[in-house]
Coordinates of C-alpha atoms in Angstrom, one line a residue:
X802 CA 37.0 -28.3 -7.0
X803 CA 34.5 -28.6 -3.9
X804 CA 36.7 -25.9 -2.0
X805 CA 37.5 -23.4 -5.1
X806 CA 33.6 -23.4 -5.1
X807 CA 33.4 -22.9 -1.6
X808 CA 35.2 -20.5 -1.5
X809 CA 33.9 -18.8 -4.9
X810 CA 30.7 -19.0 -3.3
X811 CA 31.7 -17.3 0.1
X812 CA 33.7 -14.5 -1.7
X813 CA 30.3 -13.8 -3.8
X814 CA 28.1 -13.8 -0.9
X815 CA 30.4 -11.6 0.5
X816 CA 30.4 -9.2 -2.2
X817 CA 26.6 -9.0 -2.6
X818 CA 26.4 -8.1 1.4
X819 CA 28.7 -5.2 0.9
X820 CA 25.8 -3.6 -1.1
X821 CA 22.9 -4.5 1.3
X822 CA 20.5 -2.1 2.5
X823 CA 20.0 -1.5 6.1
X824 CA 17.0 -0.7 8.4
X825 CA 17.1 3.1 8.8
X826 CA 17.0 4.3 12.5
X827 CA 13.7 6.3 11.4
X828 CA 12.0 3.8 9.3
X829 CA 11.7 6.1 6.4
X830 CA 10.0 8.7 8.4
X831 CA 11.9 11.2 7.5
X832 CA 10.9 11.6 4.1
X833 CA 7.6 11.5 5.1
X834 CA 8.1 14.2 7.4
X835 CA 9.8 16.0 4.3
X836 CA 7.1 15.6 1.8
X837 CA 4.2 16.4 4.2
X838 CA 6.0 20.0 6.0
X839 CA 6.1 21.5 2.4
X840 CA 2.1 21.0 2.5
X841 CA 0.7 21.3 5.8
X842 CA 3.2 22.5 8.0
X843 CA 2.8 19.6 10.7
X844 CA 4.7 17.2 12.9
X845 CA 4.4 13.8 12.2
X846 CA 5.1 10.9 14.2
X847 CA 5.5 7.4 14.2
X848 CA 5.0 6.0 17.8
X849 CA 7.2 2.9 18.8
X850 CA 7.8 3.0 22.2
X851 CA 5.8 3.8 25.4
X852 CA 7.9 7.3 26.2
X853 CA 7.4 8.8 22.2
X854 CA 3.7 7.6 23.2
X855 CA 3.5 9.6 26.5
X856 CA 4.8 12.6 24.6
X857 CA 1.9 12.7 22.5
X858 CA -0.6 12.7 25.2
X859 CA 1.1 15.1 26.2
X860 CA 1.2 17.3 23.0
X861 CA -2.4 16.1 22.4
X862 CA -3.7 17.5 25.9
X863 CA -1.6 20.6 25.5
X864 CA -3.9 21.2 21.9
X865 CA -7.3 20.3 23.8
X866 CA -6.6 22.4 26.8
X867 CA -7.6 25.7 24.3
X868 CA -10.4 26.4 21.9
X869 CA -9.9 24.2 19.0
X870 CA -8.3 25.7 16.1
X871 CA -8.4 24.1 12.2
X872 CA -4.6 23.7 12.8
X873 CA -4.6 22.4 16.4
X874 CA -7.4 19.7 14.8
X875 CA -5.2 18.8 12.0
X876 CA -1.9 18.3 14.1
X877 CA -4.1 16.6 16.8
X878 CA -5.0 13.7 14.1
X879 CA -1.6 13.8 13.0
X880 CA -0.1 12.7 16.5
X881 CA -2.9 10.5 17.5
X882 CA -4.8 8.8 14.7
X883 CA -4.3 4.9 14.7
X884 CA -5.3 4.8 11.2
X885 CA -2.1 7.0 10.2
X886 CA -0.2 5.0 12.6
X887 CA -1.0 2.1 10.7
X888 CA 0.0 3.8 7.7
X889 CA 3.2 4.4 9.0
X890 CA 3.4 0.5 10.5
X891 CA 2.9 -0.6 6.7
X892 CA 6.0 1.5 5.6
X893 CA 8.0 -0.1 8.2
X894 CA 7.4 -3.2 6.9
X895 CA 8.1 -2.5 2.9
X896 CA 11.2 -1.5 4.8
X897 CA 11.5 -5.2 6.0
X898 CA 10.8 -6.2 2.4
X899 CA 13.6 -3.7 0.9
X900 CA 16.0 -5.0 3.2
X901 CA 15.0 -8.6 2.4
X902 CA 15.6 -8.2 -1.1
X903 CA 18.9 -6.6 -1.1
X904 CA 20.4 -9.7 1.0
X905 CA 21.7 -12.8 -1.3
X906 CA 19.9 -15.9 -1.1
X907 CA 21.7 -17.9 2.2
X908 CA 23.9 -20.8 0.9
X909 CA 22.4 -24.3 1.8
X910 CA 24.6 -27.1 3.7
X911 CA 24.0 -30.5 4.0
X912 CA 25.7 -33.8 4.9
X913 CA 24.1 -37.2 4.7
X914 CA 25.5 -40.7 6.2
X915 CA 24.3 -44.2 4.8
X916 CA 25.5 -47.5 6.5
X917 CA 25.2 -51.1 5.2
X918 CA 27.2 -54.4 5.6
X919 CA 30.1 -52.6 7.3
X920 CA 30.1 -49.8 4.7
X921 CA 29.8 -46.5 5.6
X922 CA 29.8 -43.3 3.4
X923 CA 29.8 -39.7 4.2
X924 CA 28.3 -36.8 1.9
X925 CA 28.3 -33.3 2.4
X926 CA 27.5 -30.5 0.0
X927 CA 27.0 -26.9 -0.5
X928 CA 24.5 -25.5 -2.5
X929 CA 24.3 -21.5 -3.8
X930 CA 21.7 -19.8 -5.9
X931 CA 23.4 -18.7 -8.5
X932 CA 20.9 -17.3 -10.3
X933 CA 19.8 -15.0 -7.2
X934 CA 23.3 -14.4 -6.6
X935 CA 24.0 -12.7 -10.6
X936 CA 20.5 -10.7 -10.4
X937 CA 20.6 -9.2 -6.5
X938 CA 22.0 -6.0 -7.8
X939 CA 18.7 -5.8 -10.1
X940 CA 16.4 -7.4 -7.6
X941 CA 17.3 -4.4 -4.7
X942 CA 17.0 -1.6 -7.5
X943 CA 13.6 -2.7 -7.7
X944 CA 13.1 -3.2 -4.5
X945 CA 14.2 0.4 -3.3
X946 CA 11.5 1.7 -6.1
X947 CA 8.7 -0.3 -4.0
X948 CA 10.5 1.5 -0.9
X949 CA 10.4 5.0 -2.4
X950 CA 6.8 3.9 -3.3
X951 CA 5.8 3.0 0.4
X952 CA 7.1 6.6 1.7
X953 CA 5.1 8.3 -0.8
X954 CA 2.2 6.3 0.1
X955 CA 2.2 7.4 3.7
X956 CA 3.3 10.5 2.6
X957 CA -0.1 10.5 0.6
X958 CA -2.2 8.9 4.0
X959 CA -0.9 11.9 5.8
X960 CA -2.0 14.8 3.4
X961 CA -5.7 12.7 3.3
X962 CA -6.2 12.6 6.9
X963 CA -5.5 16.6 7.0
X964 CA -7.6 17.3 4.0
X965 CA -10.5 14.8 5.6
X966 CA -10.4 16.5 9.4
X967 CA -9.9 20.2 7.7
X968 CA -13.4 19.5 6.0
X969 CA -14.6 18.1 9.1
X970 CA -13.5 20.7 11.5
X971 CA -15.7 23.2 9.3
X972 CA -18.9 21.3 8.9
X973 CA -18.5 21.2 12.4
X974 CA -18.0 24.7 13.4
X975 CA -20.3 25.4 10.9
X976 CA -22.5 23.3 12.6
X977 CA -22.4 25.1 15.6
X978 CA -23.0 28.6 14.0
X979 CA -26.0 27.3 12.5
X980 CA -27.3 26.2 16.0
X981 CA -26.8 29.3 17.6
X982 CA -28.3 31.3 14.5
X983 CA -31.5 28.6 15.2
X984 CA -31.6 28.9 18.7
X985 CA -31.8 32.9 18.6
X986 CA -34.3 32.1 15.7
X987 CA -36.2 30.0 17.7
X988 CA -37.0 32.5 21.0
X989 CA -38.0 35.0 18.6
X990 CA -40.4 32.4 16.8
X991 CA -41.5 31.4 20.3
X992 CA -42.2 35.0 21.3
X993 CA -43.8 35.5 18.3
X994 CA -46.6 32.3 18.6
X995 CA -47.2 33.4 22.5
X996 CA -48.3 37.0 21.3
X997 CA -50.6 35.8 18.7
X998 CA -52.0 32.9 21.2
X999 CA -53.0 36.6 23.5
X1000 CA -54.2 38.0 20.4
X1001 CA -56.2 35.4 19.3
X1002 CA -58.1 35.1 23.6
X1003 CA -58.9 38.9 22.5
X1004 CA -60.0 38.5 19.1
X1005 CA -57.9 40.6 17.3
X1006 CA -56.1 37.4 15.7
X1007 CA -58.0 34.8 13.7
X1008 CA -57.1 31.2 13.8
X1009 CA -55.5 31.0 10.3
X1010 CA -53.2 33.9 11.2
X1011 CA -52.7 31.9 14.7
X1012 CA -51.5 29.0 12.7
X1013 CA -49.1 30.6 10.4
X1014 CA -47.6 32.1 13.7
X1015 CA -47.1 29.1 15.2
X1016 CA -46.4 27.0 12.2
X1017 CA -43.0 29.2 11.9
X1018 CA -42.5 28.6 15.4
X1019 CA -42.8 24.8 15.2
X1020 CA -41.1 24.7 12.2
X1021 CA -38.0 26.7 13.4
X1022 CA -37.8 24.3 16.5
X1023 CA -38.0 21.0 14.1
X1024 CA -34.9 22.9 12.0
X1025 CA -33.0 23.2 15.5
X1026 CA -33.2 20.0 16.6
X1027 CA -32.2 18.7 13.0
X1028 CA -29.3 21.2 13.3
X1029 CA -27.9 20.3 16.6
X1030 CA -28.3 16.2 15.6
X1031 CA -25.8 17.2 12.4
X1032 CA -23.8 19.5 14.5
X1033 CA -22.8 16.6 16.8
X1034 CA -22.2 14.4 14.0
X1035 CA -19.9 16.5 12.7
X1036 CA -18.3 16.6 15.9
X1037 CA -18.1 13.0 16.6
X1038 CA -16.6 12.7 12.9
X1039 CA -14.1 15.0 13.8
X1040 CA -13.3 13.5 17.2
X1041 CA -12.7 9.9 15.6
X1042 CA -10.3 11.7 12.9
X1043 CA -8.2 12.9 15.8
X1044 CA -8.3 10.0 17.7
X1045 CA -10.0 10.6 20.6
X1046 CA -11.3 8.8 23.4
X1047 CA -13.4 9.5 26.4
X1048 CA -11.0 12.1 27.9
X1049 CA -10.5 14.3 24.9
X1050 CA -14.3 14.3 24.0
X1051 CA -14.8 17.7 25.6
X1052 CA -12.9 19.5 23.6
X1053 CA -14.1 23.0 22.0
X1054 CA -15.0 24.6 19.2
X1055 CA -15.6 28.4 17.9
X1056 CA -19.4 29.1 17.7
X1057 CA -18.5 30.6 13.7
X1058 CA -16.2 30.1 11.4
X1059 CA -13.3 32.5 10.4
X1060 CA -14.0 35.4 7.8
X1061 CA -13.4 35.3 4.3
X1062 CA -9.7 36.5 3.3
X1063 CA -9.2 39.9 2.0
X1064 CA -9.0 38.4 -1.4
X1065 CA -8.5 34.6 -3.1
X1066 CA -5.7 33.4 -4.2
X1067 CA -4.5 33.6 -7.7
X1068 CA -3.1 30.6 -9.1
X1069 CA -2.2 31.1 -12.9
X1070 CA -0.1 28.1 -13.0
X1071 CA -2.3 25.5 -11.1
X1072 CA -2.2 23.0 -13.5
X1073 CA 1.6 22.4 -13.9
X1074 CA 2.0 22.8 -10.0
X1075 CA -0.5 19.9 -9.8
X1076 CA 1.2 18.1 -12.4
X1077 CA 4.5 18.3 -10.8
X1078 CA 3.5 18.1 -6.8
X1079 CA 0.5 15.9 -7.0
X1080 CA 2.2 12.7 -4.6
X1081 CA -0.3 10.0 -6.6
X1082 CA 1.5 11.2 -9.8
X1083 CA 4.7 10.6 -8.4
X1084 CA 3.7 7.1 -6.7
X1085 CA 2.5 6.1 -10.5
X1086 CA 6.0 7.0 -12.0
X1087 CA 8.0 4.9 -9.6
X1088 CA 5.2 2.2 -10.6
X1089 CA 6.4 2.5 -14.4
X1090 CA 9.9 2.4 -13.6
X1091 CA 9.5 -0.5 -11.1
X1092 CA 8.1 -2.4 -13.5
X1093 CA 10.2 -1.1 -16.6
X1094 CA 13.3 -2.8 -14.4
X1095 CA 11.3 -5.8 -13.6
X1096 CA 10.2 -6.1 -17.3
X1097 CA 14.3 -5.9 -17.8
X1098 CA 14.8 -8.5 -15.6
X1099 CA 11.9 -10.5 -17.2
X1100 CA 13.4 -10.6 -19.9
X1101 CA 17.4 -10.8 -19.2
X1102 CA 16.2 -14.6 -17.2
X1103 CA 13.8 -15.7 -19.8
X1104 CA 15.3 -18.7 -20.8
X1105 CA 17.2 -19.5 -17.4
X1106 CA 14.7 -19.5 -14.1
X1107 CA 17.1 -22.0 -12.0
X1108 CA 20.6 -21.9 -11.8
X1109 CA 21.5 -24.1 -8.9
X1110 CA 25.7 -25.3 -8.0
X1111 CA 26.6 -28.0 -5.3
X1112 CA 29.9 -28.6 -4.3
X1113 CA 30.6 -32.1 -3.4
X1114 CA 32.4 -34.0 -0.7
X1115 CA 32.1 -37.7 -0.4
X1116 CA 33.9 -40.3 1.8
X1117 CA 33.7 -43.7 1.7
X1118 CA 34.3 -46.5 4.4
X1119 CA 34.7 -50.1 3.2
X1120 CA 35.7 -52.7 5.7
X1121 CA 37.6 -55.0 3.0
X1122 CA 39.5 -51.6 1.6
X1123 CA 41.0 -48.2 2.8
X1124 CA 38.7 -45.1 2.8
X1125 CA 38.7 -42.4 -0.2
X1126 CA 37.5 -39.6 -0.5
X1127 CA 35.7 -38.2 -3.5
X1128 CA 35.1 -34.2 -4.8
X1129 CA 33.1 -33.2 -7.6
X1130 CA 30.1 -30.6 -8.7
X1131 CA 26.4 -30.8 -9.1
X1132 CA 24.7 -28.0 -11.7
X1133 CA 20.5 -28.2 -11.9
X1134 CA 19.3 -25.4 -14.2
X1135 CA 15.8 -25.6 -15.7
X1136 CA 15.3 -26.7 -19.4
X1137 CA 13.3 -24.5 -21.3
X1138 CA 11.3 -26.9 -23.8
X1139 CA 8.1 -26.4 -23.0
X1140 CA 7.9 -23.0 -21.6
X1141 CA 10.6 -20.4 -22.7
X1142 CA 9.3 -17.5 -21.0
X1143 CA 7.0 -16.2 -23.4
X1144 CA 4.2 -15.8 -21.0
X1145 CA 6.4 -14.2 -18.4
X1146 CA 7.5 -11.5 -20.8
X1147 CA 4.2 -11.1 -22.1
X1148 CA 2.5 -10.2 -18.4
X1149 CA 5.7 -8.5 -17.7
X1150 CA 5.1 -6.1 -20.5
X1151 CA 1.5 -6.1 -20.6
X1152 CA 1.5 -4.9 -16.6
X1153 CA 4.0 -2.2 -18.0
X1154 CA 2.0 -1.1 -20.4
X1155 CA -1.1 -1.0 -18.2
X1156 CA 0.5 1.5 -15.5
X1157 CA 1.9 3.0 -18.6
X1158 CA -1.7 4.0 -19.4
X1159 CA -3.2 4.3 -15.7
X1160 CA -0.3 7.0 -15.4
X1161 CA -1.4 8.6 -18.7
X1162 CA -5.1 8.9 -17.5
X1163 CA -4.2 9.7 -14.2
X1164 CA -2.0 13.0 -15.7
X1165 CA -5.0 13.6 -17.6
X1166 CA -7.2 13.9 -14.6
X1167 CA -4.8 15.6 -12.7
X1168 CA -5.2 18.8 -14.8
X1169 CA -8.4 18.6 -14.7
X1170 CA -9.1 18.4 -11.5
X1171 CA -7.0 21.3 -10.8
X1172 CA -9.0 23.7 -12.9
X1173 CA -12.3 22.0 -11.6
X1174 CA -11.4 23.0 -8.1
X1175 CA -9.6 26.5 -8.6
X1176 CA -13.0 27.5 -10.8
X1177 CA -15.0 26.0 -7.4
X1178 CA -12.9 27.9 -4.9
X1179 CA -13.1 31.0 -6.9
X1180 CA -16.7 30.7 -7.1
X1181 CA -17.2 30.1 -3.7
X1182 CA -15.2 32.9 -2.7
X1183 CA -17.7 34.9 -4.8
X1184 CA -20.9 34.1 -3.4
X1185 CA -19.4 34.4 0.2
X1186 CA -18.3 37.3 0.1
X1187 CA -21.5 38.2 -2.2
X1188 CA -23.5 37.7 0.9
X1189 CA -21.1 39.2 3.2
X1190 CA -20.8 42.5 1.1
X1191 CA -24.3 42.7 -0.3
X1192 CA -26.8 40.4 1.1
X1193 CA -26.2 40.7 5.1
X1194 CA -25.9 44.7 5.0
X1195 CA -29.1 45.3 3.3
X1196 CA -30.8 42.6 5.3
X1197 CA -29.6 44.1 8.6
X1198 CA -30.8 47.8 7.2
X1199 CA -34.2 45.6 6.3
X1200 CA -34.4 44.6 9.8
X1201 CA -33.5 48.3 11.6
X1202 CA -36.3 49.6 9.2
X1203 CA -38.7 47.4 9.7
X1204 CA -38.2 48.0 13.7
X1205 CA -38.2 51.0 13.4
X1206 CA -41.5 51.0 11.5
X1207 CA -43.5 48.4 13.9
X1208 CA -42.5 50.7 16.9
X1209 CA -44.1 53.6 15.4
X1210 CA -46.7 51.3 14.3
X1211 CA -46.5 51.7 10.2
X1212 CA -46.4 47.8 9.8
X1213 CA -47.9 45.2 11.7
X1214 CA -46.8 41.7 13.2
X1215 CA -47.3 40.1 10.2
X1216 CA -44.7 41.9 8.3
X1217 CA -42.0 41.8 10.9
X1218 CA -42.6 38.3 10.8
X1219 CA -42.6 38.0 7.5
X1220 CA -39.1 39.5 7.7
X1221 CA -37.6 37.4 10.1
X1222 CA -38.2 34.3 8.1
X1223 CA -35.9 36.0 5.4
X1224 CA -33.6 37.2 7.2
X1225 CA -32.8 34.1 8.9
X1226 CA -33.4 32.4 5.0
X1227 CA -30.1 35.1 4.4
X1228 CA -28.1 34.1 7.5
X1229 CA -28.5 30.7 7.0
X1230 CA -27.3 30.9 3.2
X1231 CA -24.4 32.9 4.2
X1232 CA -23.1 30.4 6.6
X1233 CA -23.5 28.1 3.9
X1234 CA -21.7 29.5 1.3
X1235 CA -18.5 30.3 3.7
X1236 CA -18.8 26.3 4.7
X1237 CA -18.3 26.1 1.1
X1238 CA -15.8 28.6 0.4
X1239 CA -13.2 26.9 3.3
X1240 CA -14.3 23.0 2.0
X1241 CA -13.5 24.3 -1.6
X1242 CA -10.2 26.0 -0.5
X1243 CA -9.2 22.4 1.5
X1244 CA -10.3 20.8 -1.8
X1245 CA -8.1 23.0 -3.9
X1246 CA -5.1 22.6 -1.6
X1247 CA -5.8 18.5 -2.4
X1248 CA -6.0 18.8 -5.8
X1249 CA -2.4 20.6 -5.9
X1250 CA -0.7 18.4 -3.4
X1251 CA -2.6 15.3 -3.6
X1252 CA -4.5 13.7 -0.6
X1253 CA -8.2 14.1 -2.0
X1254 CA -10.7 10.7 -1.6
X1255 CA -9.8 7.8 -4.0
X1256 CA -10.9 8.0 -7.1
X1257 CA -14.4 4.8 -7.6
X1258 CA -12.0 2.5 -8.9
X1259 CA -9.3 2.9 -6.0
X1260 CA -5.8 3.7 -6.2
X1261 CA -4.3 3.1 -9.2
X1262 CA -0.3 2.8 -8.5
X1263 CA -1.8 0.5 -5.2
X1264 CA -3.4 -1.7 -7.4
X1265 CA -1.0 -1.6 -10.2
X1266 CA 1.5 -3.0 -7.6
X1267 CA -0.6 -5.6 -6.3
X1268 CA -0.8 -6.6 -9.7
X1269 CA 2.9 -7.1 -10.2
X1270 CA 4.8 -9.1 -8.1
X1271 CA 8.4 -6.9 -6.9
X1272 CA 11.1 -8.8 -9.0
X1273 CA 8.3 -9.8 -11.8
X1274 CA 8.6 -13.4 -10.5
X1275 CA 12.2 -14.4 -9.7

């Protein structure tokens, strides 16, 4: 009987390898590199090995040896942001855990030897998990759902990290528009206080309208230096999204942003695109059919949580008698008498029903997120191009007047003055609303695809599957 079981066992175990996953070559990279391309049309990379990390120095230099563009910044981060690499470090090991569960439960051998007056007796055994054995096909379904859930995730960490350095890229060139816009705004200002300081040593300025010249002058330096502090925070933020360090720190950036397209985009069908694409949706459905298998599986071992047979070999050596051997079986299984699985099946289904409902909400939200940031973006679009259309033209024919008419002396000082500060009020506002216009058009491209901030109460499929354990306990 010992052999048959042996034997039994072996041919099971060797059955149950036949349908074991592997480690992929790529680490499920591929997918990633899949589900990312039809966003953001960038290389991804997960860096083992000191020549794949050379070649993205290299890339990374070759990007920084030009005038920064949005799409050199994003692929930049892509290829050398430690964060993402992690990302991609934690999908290789739900990899490790894929692979894990898919491999039968290793058969334990032992063999004992007791002595005594002359006797001796010899025991060996083998002892297989039957249990594990009868559930692995269910076990590695599940566990390739946790898999599929891992690629997504990092799939999901890609698409963030281009949304976050898109947004940072134009505060920062933003930033630097704004500086430039001060620093012209500034000489003028300083110009301006000098020639009332020579009017005021003739007279022909009193002190009050002294101060209000200079107040505008001290006033536009205080903005520039405010200016040029957020402009290099914007930078720095930028730099640490792509992963620089010391040598890549010089790298350069336009002194404006780009213009406005010719017109927005039209997106009559945002909602079910968001619906269907949105990567945090899709990470909650595996969740629910995870644990709708696990809850299966709950319930299928409800009754029977140990299955345990030992075949058994003994031989005996007594010095008054001839040796003989002895065969037999050894079966532990737990008795359910005090616990029959009630409160596994109860969490089991209970954590079902909780992603159930996370999912629901989270579908909910979806939507409306969607409209929320189309209705942004077109809105934004509006008021840029609002100012570029109408605002800018008639300030600069303002301005050409107004020259005009202080060289031919029909206005004084006062009034030019008075006209700079609004025209730099109207410059400054239209650099602000096309900062808005490009963050709202990186928002909307978030809200389609996914890879906007976290929601307050973090992510829901991540938490959901802390929550759960992979094979709901066994």
């Amino acid at each position: 009987m010992t052999r048959h079981f042996a034997r039994g066992l072996l041919l099971l175990t060797a059955l149950s390898v036949s349908g074991c996953a592997a480690f992929s070559p790529d680490s499920g990279m591929n997918t990633v590199s899949e589900l990312t391309s039809q966003t953001i049309n960038k290389d991804v990379a997960f860096v083992r090995t000191a020549d794949g990390a050379d070649a993205v120095d290299a890339r990374v230099r070759q990007l920084l040896a030009r005038t920064l563009s949005v799409d050199a910044a994003v692929q930049i981060a892509l290829l050398n942001n430690r964060g993402l690499q992690a990302a991609y470090n934690e999908l290789a090991l739900a990899e490790t855990d894929l692979v894990e569960q898919s491999l039968p439960p290793n058969p334990v051998f032992s063999i004992s030897r007791i002595t005594g007056n002359g006797a001796s007796e010899i025991e060996r055994q083998v002892v297989g998990d039957i249990l594990a054995l009868a559930t692995l096909p269910f076990r590695s379904d599940i566990a390739r759902e946790r898999f599929r859930q891992a690629q997504l995730r990092a799939a999901l960490a890609t698409l963030r990290l281009a949304a976050d350095v898109r947004r940072a890229y134009v505060r920062a060139v933003s930033g630097n528009e704004t500086v430039v816009l001060l620093t012209e705004a500034k000489a003028t200002a300083e110009s301006t206080a000098q020639l009332a300081v020579k009017l005021g040593e003739t007279g022909s300025l009193n002190k009050l309208d002294q101060a209000r010249e200079q107040v505008f002058y001290a006033e536009t330096t205080a903005d520039l230096a405010t200016a040029r502090q957020a402009a290099t925070s914007a930078r720095e933020r930028l730099a640490r999204l792509m992963g620089l360090w010391d040598g890549g720190l010089d790298f350069r950036l336009p002194n404006q942003l780009p213009p406005l397209p010719r017109r927005p985009q039209a997106l009559p069908g945002i909602e079910a695109d968001a619906v269907a694409h949105r990567i945090d949706l899709q990470i909650a459905r595996l969740e629910l059919n995870a644990l709708a298998k696990s809850l299966n599986l709950t319930e299928a071992t409800r009754f029977v949580t140990l299955l345990d047979l030992a075949g058994i070999s003994r031989r005996t050596q007594d010095p008054e008698g001839t040796p003989f051997r002895e065969r037999g079986f050894d079966v532990q299984f737990q008795i359910p008498i005090f616990d029959g699985g009630e409160v596994r099946v109860r969490q089991a289904a209970e954590t079902y029903n909780l992603a159930f409902n996370r999912l629901t909400e989270r579908a909910v939200n979806v939507r409306s997120e969607a409209r929320d940031a189309y209705r942004t973006y077109r809105s934004a679009y509006d008021i840029a191009s609002h100012y570029q259309r109408e605002i800018i033209p008639l300030r600069k024919i303002i301005t050409e007047e107004m020259q005009l008419r202080f060289s031919s002396m029909q206005v004084d000082i006062f009034a030019l003055l008075t006209e700079a500060r609004q025209r730099l009020a109207s410059l400054r506002g239209a650099i602000d609303a096309r900062q808005r216009f490009f963050l709202a058009q990186s928002d909307l491209q978030t809200a389609v695809n996914g890879g906007g901030t976290p929601a307050s109460g973090g992510d829901n499929s991540t938490t959901i599957a802390a929550a759960a354990p992979a094979d709901a306990g066994h």
